[in-house]
Amino acid sequence: MPLPQLNVYRHDRRKRALITLAGEIDLDTAPLVRESLDKCLRDGIRTIDIDLTAVTFCDCSGLNAFLYASQQTMEAGGALQLHYPPPLVARLVDLTGTGFLFLAPAAPALPRQPAPVTPALSGGVL
């Protein structure tokens, strides 16, 4: 039996946990995701942030694990948010209309500096 193609890292700070997932989330590895998130709740964690930067694949099994964990966390009086979803995950969440449940709000755009205005020379082209 091959090893799971997913690594799960957890860093706690009081009642908040950062879960970093790296690799593929599919039918074989989704139970690992679900168990990791369930353990947070059993340990008294009520705010769970999931960093998806290093996720290379996620199918509906992974989405289901996130939906289940989000529901369980809300029922426990907490919050679960997904951060930095790769395009594949963002598309899956968008297609299913589930982003409002757990996607972290996008960072506000930085104000842009207006381009400096350079006066054109009379009769010239810049």
CSV table of C-alpha atoms in Angstrom, one decimal:
chain,number,residue,atom,x,y,z
A,1,MET,CA,0.0,0.0,0.0
A,2,PRO,CA,1.5,3.4,-1.0
A,3,LEU,CA,2.0,6.1,1.5
A,4,PRO,CA,-0.6,9.0,1.5
A,5,GLN,CA,0.4,11.8,-0.8
A,6,LEU,CA,-0.5,14.4,1.8
A,7,ASN,CA,1.3,16.0,4.8
A,8,VAL,CA,-0.5,17.7,7.6
A,9,TYR,CA,1.2,20.2,9.9
A,10,ARG,CA,-0.4,21.8,12.9
A,11,HIS,CA,0.7,24.8,14.9
A,12,ASP,CA,-1.4,25.9,17.9
A,13,ARG,CA,-1.6,29.2,19.7
A,14,ARG,CA,-4.1,29.1,22.6
A,15,LYS,CA,-7.5,28.2,21.1
A,16,ARG,CA,-6.4,28.8,17.5
A,17,ALA,CA,-4.7,26.3,15.1
A,18,LEU,CA,-3.0,26.8,11.8
A,19,ILE,CA,-3.2,23.6,9.7
A,20,THR,CA,-0.9,23.5,6.7
A,21,LEU,CA,-1.7,20.9,4.1
A,22,ALA,CA,0.8,19.9,1.5
A,23,GLY,CA,0.1,17.4,-1.4
A,24,GLU,CA,-3.0,15.8,-2.8
A,25,ILE,CA,-6.4,15.7,-1.1
A,26,ASP,CA,-8.5,12.9,-2.6
A,27,LEU,CA,-10.5,9.8,-1.6
A,28,ASP,CA,-7.4,8.3,0.0
A,29,THR,CA,-6.2,11.3,2.0
A,30,ALA,CA,-9.5,13.1,2.9
A,31,PRO,CA,-9.9,11.0,6.0
A,32,LEU,CA,-6.5,12.3,7.2
A,33,VAL,CA,-7.8,15.8,6.7
A,34,ARG,CA,-11.0,15.1,8.5
A,35,GLU,CA,-9.3,13.4,11.5
A,36,SER,CA,-6.8,16.3,11.8
A,37,LEU,CA,-9.6,18.8,12.0
A,38,ASP,CA,-11.7,16.7,14.3
A,39,LYS,CA,-8.7,16.4,16.7
A,40,CYS,CA,-8.5,20.2,16.8
A,41,LEU,CA,-12.0,20.3,18.1
A,42,ARG,CA,-11.4,17.5,20.6
A,43,ASP,CA,-8.3,19.5,21.8
A,44,GLY,CA,-10.5,22.6,22.5
A,45,ILE,CA,-9.4,24.6,19.4
A,46,ARG,CA,-12.2,26.8,18.2
A,47,THR,CA,-10.6,28.8,15.4
A,48,ILE,CA,-9.0,26.8,12.7
A,49,ASP,CA,-7.1,28.3,9.8
A,50,ILE,CA,-6.1,26.0,6.9
A,51,ASP,CA,-3.3,27.0,4.6
A,52,LEU,CA,-3.7,25.4,1.2
A,53,THR,CA,-0.7,27.0,-0.5
A,54,ALA,CA,1.0,23.6,-1.0
A,55,VAL,CA,-2.0,21.6,-2.0
A,56,THR,CA,-1.5,20.2,-5.5
A,57,PHE,CA,-4.8,18.5,-6.0
A,58,CYS,CA,-8.2,18.4,-4.3
A,59,ASP,CA,-11.3,16.6,-5.4
A,60,CYS,CA,-14.8,16.5,-4.0
A,61,SER,CA,-13.6,14.2,-1.2
A,62,GLY,CA,-11.4,17.0,0.1
A,63,LEU,CA,-14.2,19.6,-0.3
A,64,ASN,CA,-16.5,17.3,1.6
A,65,ALA,CA,-13.9,17.1,4.4
A,66,PHE,CA,-13.8,20.9,4.6
A,67,LEU,CA,-17.6,21.2,4.6
A,68,TYR,CA,-17.9,18.7,7.4
A,69,ALA,CA,-15.2,20.3,9.4
A,70,SER,CA,-16.7,23.7,8.9
A,71,GLN,CA,-20.1,22.5,10.1
A,72,GLN,CA,-18.6,20.8,13.1
A,73,THR,CA,-16.6,23.8,14.0
A,74,MET,CA,-19.6,26.2,13.8
A,75,GLU,CA,-21.6,23.8,15.9
A,76,ALA,CA,-18.9,24.0,18.5
A,77,GLY,CA,-19.0,27.8,18.5
A,78,GLY,CA,-15.9,28.2,16.4
A,79,ALA,CA,-14.8,29.2,12.9
A,80,LEU,CA,-12.9,27.5,10.1
A,81,GLN,CA,-11.3,29.4,7.2
A,82,LEU,CA,-9.4,28.2,4.1
A,83,HIS,CA,-6.5,30.4,3.1
A,84,TYR,CA,-4.5,30.7,-0.1
A,85,PRO,CA,-6.4,28.1,-2.1
A,86,PRO,CA,-4.7,27.1,-5.4
A,87,PRO,CA,-6.7,27.8,-8.6
A,88,LEU,CA,-8.0,24.2,-8.7
A,89,VAL,CA,-9.4,24.4,-5.2
A,90,ALA,CA,-10.7,27.9,-5.8
A,91,ARG,CA,-12.6,26.7,-8.9
A,92,LEU,CA,-14.0,23.7,-7.0
A,93,VAL,CA,-15.3,26.0,-4.3
A,94,ASP,CA,-16.6,28.5,-6.8
A,95,LEU,CA,-18.4,25.9,-8.9
A,96,THR,CA,-20.2,24.5,-5.8
A,97,GLY,CA,-21.0,27.9,-4.3
A,98,THR,CA,-19.6,27.0,-1.0
A,99,GLY,CA,-16.9,29.7,-0.6
A,100,PHE,CA,-19.1,31.8,1.7
A,101,LEU,CA,-18.9,29.0,4.3
A,102,PHE,CA,-15.1,29.0,4.8
A,103,LEU,CA,-13.0,31.1,2.4
A,104,ALA,CA,-11.1,33.8,4.1
A,105,PRO,CA,-12.0,37.2,2.7
A,106,ALA,CA,-9.6,38.4,0.0
A,107,ALA,CA,-7.0,40.9,1.2
A,108,PRO,CA,-7.9,44.4,0.2
A,109,ALA,CA,-6.0,45.7,-2.8
A,110,LEU,CA,-3.3,48.1,-2.1
A,111,PRO,CA,-4.0,51.7,-3.2
A,112,ARG,CA,-2.3,52.3,-6.5
A,113,GLN,CA,-0.1,55.3,-6.9
A,114,PRO,CA,-1.1,57.4,-10.0
A,115,ALA,CA,1.4,57.2,-12.8
A,116,PRO,CA,3.5,60.4,-12.9
A,117,VAL,CA,2.2,62.7,-15.6
A,118,THR,CA,4.9,63.8,-18.0
A,119,PRO,CA,3.9,66.7,-20.2
A,120,ALA,CA,4.3,66.1,-23.9
A,121,LEU,CA,6.6,68.4,-25.8
A,122,SER,CA,5.0,70.7,-28.2
A,123,GLY,CA,4.6,68.7,-31.5
A,124,GLY,CA,6.5,65.8,-30.0
A,125,VAL,CA,5.5,62.2,-29.1
A,126,LEU,CA,6.7,60.6,-26.0
